[in-house]
XYZ file of C-alpha atoms in Angstrom:
208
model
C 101.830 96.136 91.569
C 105.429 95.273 91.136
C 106.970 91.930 90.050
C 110.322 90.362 88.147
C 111.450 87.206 86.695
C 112.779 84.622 89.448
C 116.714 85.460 89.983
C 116.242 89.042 88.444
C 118.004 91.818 89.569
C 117.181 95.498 89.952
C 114.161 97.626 90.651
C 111.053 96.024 90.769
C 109.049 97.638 87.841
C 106.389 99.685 89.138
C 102.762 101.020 87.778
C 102.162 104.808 87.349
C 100.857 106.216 90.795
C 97.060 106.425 90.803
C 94.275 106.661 93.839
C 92.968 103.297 93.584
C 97.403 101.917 93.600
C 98.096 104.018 96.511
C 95.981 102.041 99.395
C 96.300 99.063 97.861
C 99.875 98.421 96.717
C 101.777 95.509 97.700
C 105.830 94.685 96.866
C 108.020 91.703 97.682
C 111.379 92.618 97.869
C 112.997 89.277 98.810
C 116.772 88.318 99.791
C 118.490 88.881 95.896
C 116.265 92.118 95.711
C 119.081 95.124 94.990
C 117.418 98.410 96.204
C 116.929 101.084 93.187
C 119.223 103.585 95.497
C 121.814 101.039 95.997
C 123.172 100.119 99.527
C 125.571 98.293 96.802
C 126.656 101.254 94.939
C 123.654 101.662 92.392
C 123.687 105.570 91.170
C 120.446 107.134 90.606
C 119.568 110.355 89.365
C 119.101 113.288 91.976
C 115.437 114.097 92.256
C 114.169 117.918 93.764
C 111.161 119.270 93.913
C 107.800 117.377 96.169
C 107.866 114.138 96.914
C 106.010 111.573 94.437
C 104.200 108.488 95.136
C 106.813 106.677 93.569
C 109.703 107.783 95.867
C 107.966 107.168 98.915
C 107.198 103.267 97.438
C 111.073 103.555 96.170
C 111.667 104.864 100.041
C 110.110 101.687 101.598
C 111.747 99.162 99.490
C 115.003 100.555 99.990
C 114.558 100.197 103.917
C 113.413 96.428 103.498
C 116.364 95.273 101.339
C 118.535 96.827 104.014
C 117.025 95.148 106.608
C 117.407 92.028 104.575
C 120.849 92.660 103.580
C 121.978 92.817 107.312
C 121.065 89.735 108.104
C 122.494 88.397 105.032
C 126.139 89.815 105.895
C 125.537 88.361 109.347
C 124.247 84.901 108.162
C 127.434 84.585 106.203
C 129.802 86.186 109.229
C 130.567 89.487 107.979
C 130.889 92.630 109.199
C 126.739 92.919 109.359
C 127.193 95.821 111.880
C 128.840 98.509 109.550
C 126.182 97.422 106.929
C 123.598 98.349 109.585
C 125.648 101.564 109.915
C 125.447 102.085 105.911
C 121.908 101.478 106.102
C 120.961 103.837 108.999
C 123.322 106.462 107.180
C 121.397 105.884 103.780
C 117.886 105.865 104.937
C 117.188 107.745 107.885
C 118.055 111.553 108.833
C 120.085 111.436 111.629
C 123.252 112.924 109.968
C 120.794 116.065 108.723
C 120.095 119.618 110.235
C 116.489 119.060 110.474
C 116.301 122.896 112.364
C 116.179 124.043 116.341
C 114.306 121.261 118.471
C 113.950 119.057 115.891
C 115.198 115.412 116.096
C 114.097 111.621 114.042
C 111.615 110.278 116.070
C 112.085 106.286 115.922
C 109.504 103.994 117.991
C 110.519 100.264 116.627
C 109.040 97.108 117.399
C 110.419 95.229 119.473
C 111.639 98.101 122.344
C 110.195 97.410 126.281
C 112.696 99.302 128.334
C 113.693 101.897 125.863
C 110.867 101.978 122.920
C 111.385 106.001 122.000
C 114.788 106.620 120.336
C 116.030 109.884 118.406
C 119.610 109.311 118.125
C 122.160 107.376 115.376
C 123.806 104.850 117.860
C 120.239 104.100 118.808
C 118.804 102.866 115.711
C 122.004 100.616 115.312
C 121.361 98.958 118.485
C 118.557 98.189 117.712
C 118.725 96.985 114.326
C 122.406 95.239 114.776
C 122.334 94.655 118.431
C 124.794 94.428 121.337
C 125.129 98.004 121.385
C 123.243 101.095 123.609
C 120.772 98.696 125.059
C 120.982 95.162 126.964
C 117.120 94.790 125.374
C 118.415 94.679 121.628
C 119.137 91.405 119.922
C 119.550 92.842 116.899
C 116.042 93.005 114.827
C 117.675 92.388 111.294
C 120.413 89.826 112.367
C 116.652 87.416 112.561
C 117.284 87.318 109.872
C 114.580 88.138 107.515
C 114.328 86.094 103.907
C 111.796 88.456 102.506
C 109.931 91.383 103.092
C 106.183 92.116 101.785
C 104.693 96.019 102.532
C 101.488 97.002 101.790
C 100.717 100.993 101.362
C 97.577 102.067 103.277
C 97.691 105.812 102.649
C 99.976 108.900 101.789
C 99.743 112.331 103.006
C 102.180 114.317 100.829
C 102.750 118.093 101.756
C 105.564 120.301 99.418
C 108.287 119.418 101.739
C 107.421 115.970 103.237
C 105.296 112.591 103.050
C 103.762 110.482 105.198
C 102.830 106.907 104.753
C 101.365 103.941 106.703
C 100.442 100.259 106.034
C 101.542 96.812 106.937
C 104.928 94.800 106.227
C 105.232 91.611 106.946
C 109.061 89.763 107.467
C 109.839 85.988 106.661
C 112.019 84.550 108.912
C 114.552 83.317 107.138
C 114.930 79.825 109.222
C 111.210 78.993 110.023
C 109.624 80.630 106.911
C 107.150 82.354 109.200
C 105.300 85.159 108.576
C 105.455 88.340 111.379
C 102.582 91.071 110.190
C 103.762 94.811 111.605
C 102.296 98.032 111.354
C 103.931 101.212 110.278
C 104.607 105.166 109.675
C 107.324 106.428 107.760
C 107.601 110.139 107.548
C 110.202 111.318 104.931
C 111.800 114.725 103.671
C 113.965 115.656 101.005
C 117.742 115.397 101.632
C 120.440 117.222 100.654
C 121.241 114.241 97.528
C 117.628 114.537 96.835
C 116.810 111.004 98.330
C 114.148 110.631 100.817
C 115.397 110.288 104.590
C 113.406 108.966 107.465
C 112.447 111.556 110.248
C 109.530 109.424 111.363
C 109.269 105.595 112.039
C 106.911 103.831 114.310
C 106.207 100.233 114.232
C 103.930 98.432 116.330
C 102.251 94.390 116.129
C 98.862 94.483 115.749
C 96.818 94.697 118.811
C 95.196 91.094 119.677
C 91.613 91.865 121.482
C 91.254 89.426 124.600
């Protein structure tokens, strides 16, 4: 578990990795929450070697507080599409050579007419809107107030790491609560930060 002072900045302090942490960890990362790896131009240290625990939870906050920080930029009228293009750039591999026939894989939530995407301009469609597709409104332009993630499982290998769980997004003008399921796949990049070459996202199904 994770937690800071009200109006703190900065990571959220985190407990050492352990079997019983890794299913049941749970982190806010709310609308003043500064990602460790700094869409804002925080420097961290470049890491090698396999993946920890740690980076993967330092992975998944660092997508939420972009997410949030879109919709931010575009609550206040600024330029929240290049931040979306920041974000994309920071967290997922798109700009990488993954190898022959390999491509990010990127099933999002809300997709009907086009839910399996693989390319850059894509992703910001989706996540900034009015761009590839009539279908995207732009899913972090909500906006979202807060983020919560719970992490149901890893499956680290040496050169990649899976994970899956919930998040759930506050909507930043009704305060309600929208519960998602996910999988992130990361690898290594070149800067040593984890990129995303997998992300599906899905509501939970609702038995009739």
């Amino acid at each position: 578990w994770g937690s800071r002072a009200p109006g703190a900045r900065g990571p959220v302090p985190l407990a050492p990795p352990t079997t019983e942490s890794a299913a049941s960890s749970v982190v806010v990362v709310d609308a003043d929450y500064d990602a460790a790896l700094g869409l804002r131009g925080g420097a961290t240290a470049v890491a090698s070697g396999k993946i920890t625990f740690a980076e993967v939870q330092e992975a998944l906050r660092t997508w939420c507080d972009g997410v949030i920080e879109i919709g931010q930029v575009y609550t206040e009228g600024g330029d929240y599409r290049a931040v979306a293009i920041e974000m994309i750039e920071h967290t997922y591999a798109f700009n990488l050579d993954l190898g022959r026939g390999n491509q990010v894989l990127f099933k999002p939530t809300k997709a009907y007419e086009h839910p399996l995407r693989s390319t850059f301009d894509e992703a910001v469609s989706y996540f900034a809107g009015a761009g590839k597709y009539s279908e995207d409104k732009g899913f972090a332009i909500q906006p979202w107030s807060k983020i919560r993630f719970d992490i149901h499982g890893v499956f680290i290998t040496n050169d990649s790491a899976t994970a899956m769980g919930h998040y759930m997004f506050t909507d930043a003008n009704t305060g309600l609560e929208a519960r998602v399921e996910y999988t992130f796949q990361y690898v290594r990049g070149p800067d040593g930060r984890l990129k995303i070459v997998l992300h599906h996202s899905s509501m939970p199904y609702t038995p009739h």
